[in-house]
Coordinates of C-alpha atoms in Angstrom, one line a residue:
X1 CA 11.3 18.9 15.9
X2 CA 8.7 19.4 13.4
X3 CA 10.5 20.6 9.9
X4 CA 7.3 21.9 8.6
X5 CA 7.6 25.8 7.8
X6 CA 3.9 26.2 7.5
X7 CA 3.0 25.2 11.2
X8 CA 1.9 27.9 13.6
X9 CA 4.0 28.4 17.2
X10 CA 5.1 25.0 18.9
X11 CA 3.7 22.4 19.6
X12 CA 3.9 20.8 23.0
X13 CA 5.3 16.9 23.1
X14 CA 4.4 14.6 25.9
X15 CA 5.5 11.4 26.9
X16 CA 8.1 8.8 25.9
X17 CA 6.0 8.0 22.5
X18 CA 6.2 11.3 21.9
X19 CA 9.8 11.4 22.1
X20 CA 10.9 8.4 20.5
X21 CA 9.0 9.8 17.3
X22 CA 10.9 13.4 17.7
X23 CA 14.4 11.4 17.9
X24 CA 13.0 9.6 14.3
X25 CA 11.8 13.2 12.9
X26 CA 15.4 14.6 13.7
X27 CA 17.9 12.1 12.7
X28 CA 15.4 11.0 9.9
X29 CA 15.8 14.6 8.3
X30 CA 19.3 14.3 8.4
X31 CA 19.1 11.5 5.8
X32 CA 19.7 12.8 2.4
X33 CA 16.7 13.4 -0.2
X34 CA 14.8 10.4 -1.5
X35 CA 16.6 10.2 -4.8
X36 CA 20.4 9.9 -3.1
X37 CA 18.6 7.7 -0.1
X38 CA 17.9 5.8 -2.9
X39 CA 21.4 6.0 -5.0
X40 CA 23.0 5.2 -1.1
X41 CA 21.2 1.7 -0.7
X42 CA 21.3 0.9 -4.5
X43 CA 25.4 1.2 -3.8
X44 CA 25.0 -0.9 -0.3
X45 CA 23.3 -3.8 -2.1
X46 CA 25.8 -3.6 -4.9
X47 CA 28.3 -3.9 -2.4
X48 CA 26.8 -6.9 -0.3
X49 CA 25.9 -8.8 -3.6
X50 CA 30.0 -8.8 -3.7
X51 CA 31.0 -9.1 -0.3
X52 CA 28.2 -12.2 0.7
X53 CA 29.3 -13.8 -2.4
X54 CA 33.1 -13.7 -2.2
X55 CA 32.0 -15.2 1.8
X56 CA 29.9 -18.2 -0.3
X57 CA 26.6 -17.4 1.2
X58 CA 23.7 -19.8 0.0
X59 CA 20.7 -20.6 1.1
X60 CA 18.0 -23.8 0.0
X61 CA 15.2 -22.6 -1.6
X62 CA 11.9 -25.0 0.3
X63 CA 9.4 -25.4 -2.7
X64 CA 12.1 -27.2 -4.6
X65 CA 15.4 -27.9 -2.9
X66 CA 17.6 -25.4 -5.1
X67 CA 20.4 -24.1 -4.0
X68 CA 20.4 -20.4 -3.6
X69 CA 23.7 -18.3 -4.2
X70 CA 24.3 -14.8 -3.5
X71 CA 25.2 -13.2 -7.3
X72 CA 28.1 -10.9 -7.3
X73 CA 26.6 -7.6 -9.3
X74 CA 30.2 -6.2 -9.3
X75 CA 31.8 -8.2 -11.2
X76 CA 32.1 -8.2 -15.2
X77 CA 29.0 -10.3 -15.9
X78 CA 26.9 -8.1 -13.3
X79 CA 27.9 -5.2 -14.8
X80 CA 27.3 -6.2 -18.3
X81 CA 23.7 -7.2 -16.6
X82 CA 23.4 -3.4 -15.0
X83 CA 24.1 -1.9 -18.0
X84 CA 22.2 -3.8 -20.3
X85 CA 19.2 -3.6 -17.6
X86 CA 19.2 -0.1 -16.9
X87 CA 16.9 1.3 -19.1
X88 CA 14.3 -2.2 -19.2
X89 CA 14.4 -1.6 -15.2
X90 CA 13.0 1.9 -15.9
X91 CA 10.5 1.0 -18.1
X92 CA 9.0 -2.1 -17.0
X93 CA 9.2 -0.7 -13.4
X94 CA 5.1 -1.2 -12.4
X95 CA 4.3 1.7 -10.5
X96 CA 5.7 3.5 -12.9
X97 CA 3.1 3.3 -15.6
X98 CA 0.4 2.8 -12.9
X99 CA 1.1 6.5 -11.6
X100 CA 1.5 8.0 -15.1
X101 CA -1.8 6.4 -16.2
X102 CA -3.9 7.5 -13.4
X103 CA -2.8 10.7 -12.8
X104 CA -3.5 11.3 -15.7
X105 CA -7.2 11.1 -14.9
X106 CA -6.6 12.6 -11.1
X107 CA -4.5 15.3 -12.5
X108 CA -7.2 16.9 -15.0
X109 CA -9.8 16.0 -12.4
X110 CA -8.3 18.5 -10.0
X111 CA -6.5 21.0 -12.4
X112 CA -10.3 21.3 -13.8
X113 CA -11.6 21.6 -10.4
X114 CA -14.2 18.6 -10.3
X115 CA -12.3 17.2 -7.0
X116 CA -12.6 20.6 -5.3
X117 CA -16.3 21.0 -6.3
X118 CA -17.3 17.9 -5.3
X119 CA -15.9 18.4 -2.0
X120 CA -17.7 22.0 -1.5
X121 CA -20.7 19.7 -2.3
X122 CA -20.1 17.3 0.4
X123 CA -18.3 18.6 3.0
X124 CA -20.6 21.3 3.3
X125 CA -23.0 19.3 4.5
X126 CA -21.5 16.0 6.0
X127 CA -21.0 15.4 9.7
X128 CA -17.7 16.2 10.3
X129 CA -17.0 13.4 12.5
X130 CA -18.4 11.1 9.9
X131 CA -15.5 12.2 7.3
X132 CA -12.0 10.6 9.1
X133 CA -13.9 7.5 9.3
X134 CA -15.0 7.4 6.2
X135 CA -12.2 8.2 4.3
X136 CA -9.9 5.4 6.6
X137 CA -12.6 3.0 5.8
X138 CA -12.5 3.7 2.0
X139 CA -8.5 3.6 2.1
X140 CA -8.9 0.1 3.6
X141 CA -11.8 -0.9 0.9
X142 CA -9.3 0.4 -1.9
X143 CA -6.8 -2.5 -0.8
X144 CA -9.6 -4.5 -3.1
X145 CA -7.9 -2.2 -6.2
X146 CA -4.6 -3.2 -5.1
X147 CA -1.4 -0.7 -5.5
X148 CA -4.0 1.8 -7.6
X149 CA -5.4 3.0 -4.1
X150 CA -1.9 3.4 -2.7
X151 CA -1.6 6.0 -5.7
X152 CA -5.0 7.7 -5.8
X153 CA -6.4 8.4 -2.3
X154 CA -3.6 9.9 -0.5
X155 CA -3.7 12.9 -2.6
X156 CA -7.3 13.5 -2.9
X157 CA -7.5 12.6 1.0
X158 CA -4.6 15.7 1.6
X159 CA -6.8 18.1 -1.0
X160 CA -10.0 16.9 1.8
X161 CA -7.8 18.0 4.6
X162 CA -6.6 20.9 3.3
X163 CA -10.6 21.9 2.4
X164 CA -11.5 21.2 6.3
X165 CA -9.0 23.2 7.7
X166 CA -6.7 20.3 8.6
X167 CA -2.8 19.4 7.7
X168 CA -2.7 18.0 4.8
X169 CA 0.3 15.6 5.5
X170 CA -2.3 14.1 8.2
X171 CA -4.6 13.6 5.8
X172 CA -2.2 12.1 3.1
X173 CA -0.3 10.1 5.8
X174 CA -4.2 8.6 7.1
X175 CA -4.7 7.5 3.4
X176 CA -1.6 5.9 2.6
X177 CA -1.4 4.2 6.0
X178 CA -4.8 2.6 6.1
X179 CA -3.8 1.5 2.1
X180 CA -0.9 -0.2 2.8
X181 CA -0.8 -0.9 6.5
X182 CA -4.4 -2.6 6.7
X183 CA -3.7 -4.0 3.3
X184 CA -4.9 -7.3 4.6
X185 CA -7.7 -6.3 5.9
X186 CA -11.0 -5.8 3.8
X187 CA -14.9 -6.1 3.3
X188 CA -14.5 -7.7 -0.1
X189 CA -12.1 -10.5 -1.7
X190 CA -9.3 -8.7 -3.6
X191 CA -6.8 -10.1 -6.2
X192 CA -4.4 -10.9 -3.6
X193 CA -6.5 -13.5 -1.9
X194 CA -6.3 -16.3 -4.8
X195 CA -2.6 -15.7 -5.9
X196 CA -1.7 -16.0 -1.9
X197 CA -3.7 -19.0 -1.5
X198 CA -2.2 -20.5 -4.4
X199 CA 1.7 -20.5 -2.8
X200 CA -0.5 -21.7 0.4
X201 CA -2.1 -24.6 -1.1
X202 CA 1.7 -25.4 -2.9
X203 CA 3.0 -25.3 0.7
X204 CA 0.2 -27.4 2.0
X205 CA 0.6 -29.9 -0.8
X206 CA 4.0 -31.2 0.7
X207 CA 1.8 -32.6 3.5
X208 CA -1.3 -33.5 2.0
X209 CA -1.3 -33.8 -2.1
X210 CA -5.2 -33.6 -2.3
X211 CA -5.5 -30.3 -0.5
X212 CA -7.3 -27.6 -2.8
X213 CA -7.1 -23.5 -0.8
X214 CA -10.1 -21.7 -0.5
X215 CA -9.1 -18.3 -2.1
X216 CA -11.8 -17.0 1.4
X217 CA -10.4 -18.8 3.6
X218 CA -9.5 -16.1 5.9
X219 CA -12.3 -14.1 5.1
X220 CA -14.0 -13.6 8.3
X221 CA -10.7 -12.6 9.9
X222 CA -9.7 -9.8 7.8
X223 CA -13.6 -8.5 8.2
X224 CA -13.1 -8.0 11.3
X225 CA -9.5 -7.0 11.3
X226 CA -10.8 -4.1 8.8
X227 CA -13.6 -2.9 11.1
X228 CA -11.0 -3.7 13.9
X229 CA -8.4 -1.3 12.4
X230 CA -10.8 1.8 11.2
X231 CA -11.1 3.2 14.7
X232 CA -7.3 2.8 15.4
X233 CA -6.5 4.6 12.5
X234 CA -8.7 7.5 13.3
X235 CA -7.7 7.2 16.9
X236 CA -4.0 7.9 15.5
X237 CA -4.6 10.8 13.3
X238 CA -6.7 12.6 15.2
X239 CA -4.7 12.2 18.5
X240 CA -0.7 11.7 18.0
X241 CA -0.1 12.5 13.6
X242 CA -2.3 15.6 13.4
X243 CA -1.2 17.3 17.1
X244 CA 2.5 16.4 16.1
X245 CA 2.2 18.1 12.7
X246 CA 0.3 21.0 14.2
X247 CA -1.7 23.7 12.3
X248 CA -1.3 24.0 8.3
X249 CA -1.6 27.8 7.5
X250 CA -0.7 27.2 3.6
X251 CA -2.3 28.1 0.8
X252 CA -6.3 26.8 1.6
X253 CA -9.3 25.4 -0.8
X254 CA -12.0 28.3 -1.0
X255 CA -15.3 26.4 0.7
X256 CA -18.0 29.1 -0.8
X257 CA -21.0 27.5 -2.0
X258 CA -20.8 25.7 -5.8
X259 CA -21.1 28.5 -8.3
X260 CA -24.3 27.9 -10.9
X261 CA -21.5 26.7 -13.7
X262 CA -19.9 24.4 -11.1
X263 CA -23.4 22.8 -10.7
X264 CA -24.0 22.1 -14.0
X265 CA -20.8 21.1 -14.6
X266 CA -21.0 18.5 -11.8
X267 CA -24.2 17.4 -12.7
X268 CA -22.6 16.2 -16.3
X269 CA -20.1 14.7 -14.5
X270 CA -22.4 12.8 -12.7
X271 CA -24.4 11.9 -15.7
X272 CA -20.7 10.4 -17.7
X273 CA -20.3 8.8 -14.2
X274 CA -23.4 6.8 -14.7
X275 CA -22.9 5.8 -17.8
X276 CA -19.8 4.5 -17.5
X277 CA -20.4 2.0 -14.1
X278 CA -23.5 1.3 -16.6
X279 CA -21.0 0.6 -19.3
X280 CA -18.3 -1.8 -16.6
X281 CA -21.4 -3.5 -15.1
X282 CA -22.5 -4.8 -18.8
X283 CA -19.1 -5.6 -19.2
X284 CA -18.6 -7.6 -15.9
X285 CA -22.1 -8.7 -14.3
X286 CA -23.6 -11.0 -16.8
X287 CA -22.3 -14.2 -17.1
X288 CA -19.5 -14.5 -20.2
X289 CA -19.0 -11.4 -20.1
X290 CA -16.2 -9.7 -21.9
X291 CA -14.2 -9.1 -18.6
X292 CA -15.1 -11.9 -16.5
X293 CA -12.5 -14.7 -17.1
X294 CA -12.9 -16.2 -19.9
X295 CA -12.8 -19.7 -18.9
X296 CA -13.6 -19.7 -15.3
X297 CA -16.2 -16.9 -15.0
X298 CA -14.5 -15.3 -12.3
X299 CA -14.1 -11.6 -11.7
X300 CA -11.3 -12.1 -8.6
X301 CA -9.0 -13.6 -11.6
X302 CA -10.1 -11.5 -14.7
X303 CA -8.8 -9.1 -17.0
X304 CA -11.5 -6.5 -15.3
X305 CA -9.3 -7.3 -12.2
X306 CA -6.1 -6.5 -14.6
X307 CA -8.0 -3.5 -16.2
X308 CA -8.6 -1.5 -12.8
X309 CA -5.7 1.3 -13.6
X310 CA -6.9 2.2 -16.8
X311 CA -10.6 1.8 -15.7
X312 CA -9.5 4.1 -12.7
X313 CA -8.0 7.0 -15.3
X314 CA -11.1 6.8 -17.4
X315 CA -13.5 7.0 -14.1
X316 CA -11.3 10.3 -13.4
X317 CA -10.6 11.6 -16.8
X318 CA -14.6 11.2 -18.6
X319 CA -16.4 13.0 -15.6
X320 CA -13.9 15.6 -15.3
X321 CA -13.9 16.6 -19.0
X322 CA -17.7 16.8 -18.8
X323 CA -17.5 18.6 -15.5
X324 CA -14.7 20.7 -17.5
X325 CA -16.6 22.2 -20.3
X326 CA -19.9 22.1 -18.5
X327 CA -18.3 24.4 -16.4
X328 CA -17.1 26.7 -18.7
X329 CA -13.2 25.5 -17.7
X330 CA -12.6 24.2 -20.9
X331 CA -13.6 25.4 -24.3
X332 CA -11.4 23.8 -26.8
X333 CA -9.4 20.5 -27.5
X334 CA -6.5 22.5 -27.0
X335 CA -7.4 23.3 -22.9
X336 CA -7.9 19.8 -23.2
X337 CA -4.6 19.2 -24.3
X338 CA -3.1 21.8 -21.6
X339 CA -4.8 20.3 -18.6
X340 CA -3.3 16.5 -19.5
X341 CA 0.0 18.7 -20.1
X342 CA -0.8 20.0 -16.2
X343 CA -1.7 16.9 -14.7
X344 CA 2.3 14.9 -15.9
X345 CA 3.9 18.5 -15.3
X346 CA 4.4 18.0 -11.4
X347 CA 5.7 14.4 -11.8
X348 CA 9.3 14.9 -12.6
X349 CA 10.4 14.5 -9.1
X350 CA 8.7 10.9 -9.2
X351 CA 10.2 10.1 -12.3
X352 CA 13.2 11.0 -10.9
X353 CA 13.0 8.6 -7.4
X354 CA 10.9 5.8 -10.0
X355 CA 14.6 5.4 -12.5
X356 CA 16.0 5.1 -8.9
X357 CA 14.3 2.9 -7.1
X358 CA 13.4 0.8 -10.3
X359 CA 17.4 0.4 -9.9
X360 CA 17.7 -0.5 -6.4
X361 CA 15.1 -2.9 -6.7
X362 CA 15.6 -4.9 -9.8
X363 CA 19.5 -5.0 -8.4
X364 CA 18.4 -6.5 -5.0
X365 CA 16.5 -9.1 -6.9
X366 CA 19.1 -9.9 -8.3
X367 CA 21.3 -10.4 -6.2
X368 CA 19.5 -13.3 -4.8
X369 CA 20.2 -11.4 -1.0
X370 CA 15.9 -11.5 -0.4
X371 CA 15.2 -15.1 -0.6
X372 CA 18.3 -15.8 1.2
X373 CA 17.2 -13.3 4.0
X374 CA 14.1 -15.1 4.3
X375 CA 14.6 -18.5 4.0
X376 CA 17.4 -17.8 6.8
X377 CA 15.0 -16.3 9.0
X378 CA 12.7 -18.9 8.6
X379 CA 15.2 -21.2 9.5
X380 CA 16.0 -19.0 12.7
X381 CA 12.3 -19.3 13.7
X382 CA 12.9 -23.3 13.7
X383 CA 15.6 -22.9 15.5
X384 CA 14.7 -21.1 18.4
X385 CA 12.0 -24.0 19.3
X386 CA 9.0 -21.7 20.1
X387 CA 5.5 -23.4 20.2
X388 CA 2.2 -22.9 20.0
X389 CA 1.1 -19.1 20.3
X390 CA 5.0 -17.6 20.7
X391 CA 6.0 -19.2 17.6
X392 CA 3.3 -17.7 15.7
X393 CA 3.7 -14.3 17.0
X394 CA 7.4 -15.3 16.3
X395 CA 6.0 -16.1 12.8
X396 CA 4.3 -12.6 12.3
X397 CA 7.2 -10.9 13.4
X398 CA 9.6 -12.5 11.1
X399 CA 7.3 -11.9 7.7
X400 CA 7.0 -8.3 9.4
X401 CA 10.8 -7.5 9.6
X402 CA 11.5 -9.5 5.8
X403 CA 8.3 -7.1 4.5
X404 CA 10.9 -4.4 5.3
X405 CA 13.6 -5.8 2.7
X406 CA 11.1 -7.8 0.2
X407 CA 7.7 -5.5 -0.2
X408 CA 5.9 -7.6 -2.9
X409 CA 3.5 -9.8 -0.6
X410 CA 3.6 -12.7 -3.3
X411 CA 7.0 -12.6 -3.6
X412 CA 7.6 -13.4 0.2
X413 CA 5.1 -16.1 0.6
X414 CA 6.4 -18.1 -2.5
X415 CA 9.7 -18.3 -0.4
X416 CA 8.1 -18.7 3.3
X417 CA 5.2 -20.9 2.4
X418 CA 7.1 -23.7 1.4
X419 CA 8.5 -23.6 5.1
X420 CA 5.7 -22.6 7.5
X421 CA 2.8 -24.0 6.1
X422 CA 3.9 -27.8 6.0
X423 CA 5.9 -26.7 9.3
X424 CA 2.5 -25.8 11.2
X425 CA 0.7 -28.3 9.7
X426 CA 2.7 -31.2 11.3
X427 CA 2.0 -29.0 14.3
X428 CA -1.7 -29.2 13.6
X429 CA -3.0 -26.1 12.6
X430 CA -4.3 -25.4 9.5
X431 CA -3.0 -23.4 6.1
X432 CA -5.6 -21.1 6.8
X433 CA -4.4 -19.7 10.1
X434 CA -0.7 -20.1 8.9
X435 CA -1.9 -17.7 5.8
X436 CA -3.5 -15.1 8.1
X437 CA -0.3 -14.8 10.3
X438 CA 1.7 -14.5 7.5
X439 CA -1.1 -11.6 6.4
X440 CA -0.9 -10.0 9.6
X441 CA 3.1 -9.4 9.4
X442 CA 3.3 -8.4 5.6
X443 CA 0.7 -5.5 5.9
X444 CA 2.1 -4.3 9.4
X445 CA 5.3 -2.6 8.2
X446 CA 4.2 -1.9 4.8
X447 CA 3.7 2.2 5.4
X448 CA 7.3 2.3 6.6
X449 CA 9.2 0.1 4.1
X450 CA 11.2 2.2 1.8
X451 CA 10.9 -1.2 -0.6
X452 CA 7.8 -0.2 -1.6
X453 CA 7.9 2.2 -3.7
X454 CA 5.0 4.0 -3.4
X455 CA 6.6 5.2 -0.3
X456 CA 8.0 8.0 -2.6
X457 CA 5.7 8.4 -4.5
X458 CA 3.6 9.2 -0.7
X459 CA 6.5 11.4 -0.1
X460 CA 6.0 13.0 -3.4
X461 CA 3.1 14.4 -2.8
X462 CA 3.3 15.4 0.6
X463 CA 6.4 17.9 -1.0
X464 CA 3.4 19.5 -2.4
X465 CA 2.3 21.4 0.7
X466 CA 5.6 21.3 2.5
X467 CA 8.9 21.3 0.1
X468 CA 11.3 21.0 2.7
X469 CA 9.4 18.0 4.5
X470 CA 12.1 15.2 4.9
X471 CA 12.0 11.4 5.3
X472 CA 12.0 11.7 9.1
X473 CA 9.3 13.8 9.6
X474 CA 7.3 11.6 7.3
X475 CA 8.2 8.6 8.9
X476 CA 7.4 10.1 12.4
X477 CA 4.1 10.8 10.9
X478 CA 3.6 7.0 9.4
X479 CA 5.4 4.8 12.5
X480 CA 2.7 5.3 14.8
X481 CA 0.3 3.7 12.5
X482 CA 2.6 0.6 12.1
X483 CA 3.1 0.2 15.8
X484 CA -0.7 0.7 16.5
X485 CA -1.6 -1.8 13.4
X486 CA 0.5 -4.3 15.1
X487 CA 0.0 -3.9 18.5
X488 CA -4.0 -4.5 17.5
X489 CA -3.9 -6.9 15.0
X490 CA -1.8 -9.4 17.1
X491 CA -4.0 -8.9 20.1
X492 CA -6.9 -9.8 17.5
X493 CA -4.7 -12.5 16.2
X494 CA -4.4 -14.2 19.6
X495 CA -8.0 -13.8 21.0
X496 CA -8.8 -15.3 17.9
X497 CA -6.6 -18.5 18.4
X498 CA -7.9 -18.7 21.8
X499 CA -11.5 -18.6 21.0
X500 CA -11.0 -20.9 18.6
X501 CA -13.1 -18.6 16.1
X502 CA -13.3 -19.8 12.1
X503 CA -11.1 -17.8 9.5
X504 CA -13.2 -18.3 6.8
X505 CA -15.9 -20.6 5.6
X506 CA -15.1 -23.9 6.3
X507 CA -11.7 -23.0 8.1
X508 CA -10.6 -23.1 11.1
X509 CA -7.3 -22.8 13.2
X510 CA -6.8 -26.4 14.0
X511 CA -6.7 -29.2 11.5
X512 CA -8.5 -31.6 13.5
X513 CA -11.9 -28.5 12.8

């Protein structure tokens, strides 16, 4: 079933796994191109905003007892509100910018050849079973840079790939997945760990007024979720994406040895490299320092946290002008001004799906139909009377199946903490463990959610090695890390309640700890 051109004989398919993935390659290329796919669910949701309103749909928002309406976006005050809207949807769309801005770096940093020479550097010499690993285990770290990581390493990981004599789309597919799939799961506190805590402690408040989150309090499970996941990420490119995408015979990355200009040119790079992590750690380390907060002193909460994307395009864009005319690749401003030219002239197609989704989105939002599909799923939950373990596996299955309609993690727990966290705690477990479950169900799905939009942007950049890939074949290549994610982390997830283990310091499952 495999759509790629560049892919040498066939490739033999085994088992039922194997099978359900070729039925969502073929009938997943059979979807129209991103940007329609895009147009298509914009229409459905302007469509349902009418139909669920005409049929009074409402729903009672938890965290403050407001009654939630469905908005009609097709009648004369919604379309007055597309139209106006149209172009500030585009422009205040957040990847947007965040792409633009660091591809700007990325994009000179590969047209100049710095990526590819560092690579000849490496590669040449690592232990190439040290390098999948690796590269998973940086994807997961980069969750610690937020949506930036989503943007960055999947195409640098595909250039790797191609350089090793892999498929690309593995490579790309193993980046993005570990990003966004494991995107609770990390060695360091990110950004998202105090703004999710601080809809927990709201939630936790309607029980117990004087309870203050611990932004770590479910530290020690997603350390071990992170070294948890690594393996099964590897496990799944190397043995089900890589054998079903079969052997890449485009266009390869020489791996000669680094010419003597490439040398010198990476040694200045390395040099500017220096000097600026010199330059952030004056700016971050001491205390007061410019981009610590300026009242609390933390860097989790800072403008340095708020700075990373254009931090990221300078970290690309300084070393590879040095590297650049160093090298002898650029001699004047004007190369200079053709290589940042270069590096925004294969982005159309992204702008393109970006005016799109930035539609689709802001519409849905709108509409009011994602809180209502939440906070009636939540309800469900109640409902169906599940206890103990169940109902939290119930509970990570829900946020998992929402994370499919409403990608923004903050978003969703605003809506469901409210509900689950005073919920569990009458039940006697803590906000803590209620936090990680909900965790554990928002990153499982996020490499398949077409909500996120870095899902095209993914796909954007996998049409650079294969321009007829479609959606289906790049699903069938991201599903099995979503199954495998989930089918790990809720194992994890109920060994830990069983054991009884800590979440964080000073956390436990049960309230009584």
């Amino acid at each position: 079933m495999n759509s790629n051109p560049q892919v040498e004989g066939s490739v033999k398919k085994r088992g039922a796994f194997n099978a359900f993935l070729d039925f969502i390659e073929k009938y997943g290329n059979k979807l129209p191109d991103p940007v329609m796919l895009f147009v298509g669910i914009t229409a459905l949701i302007l469509i349902a905003s009418a139909v669920f309103s005409a049929l009074g749909t409402t729903a009672v928002n938890p965290a403050n007892g407001e009654k939630i309406e469905v908005v009609n976006l097709l009648s004369g005050a919604g379309l007055i509100k597309i139209l106006e809207g149209m172009v500030t949807n585009f422009t205040s769309f957040p990847p947007l910018g965040l792409v633009l801005v660091v591809m700007l770096g990325v994009g000179v940093a590969e047209s100049t050849g710095l990526i590819t020479a560092f690579m000849k550097t490496t590669l040449l010499n690592a232990p190439k079973k040290l390098i999948l690993p690796t590269i998973v285990l940086v994807a997961m770290l980069g969750n610690a840079a937020a949506d930036a990581a989503m943007v960055v390493l999947p195409p640098i990981v595909a250039m790797i790939f191609v350089a090793l004599g892999r498929h690309p789309i593995a490579g790309l597919a193993a980046a993005y997945a570990s990003v966004a799939g494991g995107f609770s799961a990390n060695l360091i506190l990110s950004m998202l760990d105090p703004l999710v805590a601080g809809f927990t402690q709201t939630g936790a408040q309607l029980i117990d007024p004087d309870y203050v989150a611990n932004p770590a309090m479910n530290y020690y499970f997603l350390v071990v979720s992170c070294l948890v996941l690594v393996p099964v990420a590897v496990f799944v490119t190397a043995k089900i994406v890589e054998p079903r995408l079969g052997t890449y015979t485009g266009e390869k990355i020489a791996m000669e040895k680094v010419t003597a200009d490439e040398k010198r040119g990476l040694k200045w790079a390395a040099i500017s490299l220096g000097i600026l992590i010199a330059i952030v750690l004056f700016l971050t380390l001491p205390e007061g320092a410019l981009l610590r907060h300026p009242e609390t002193g933390s860097l989790t909460v800072s403008p340095f946290m708020s700075s990373l994307v254009p931090l990221m395009m300078v970290f690309f864009l300084v070393p590879a002008l040095c590297y650049g005319f160093a090298a002898k690749i650029l001699t004047s401003s004007k190369d200079v001004a053709d290589h940042l030219a270069k590096s925004m002239a294969g982005m159309g197609t992204y702008i393109v799906i970006a005016f799109v989704a930035a539609q689709m989105i802001a519409y849905f939002s709108w509409s009011n139909l994602g809180p209502i599909v939440a906070i009636k799923g939540a309800e469900f939950l109640q409902a169906i009377g599940l206890t103990g373990l169940p109902l939290i596996l119930g509970f990570i299955v829900v946020a998992a199946l929402i994370n499919l309609l409403v990608a923004s993690a903050s978003a969703k727990w605003a809506i469901l903490a409210p509900v689950f966290v005073p919920m569990f705690m009458l039940l006697g477990y803590s906000p803590a463990f209620t936090q990680a479950a909900y965790r554990v169900g928002d990153s499982i799905t996020n490499p398949i959610t077409p909500m996120l939009a870095y899902f095209a942007i993914a796909l954007t950049f996998a049409q650079k090695y294969d321009k007829k890939i479609g959606i289906g074949t790049f699903m069938s290549s991201l599903l099995p890390y979503s199954i495998a994610f989930a089918i790990v982390w809720v194992i994890l997830f109920a060994v830990w309640y069983f054991l009884g283990l800590p979440l964080g310091p000073g956390e436990y499952i049960h309230l009584e700890k």
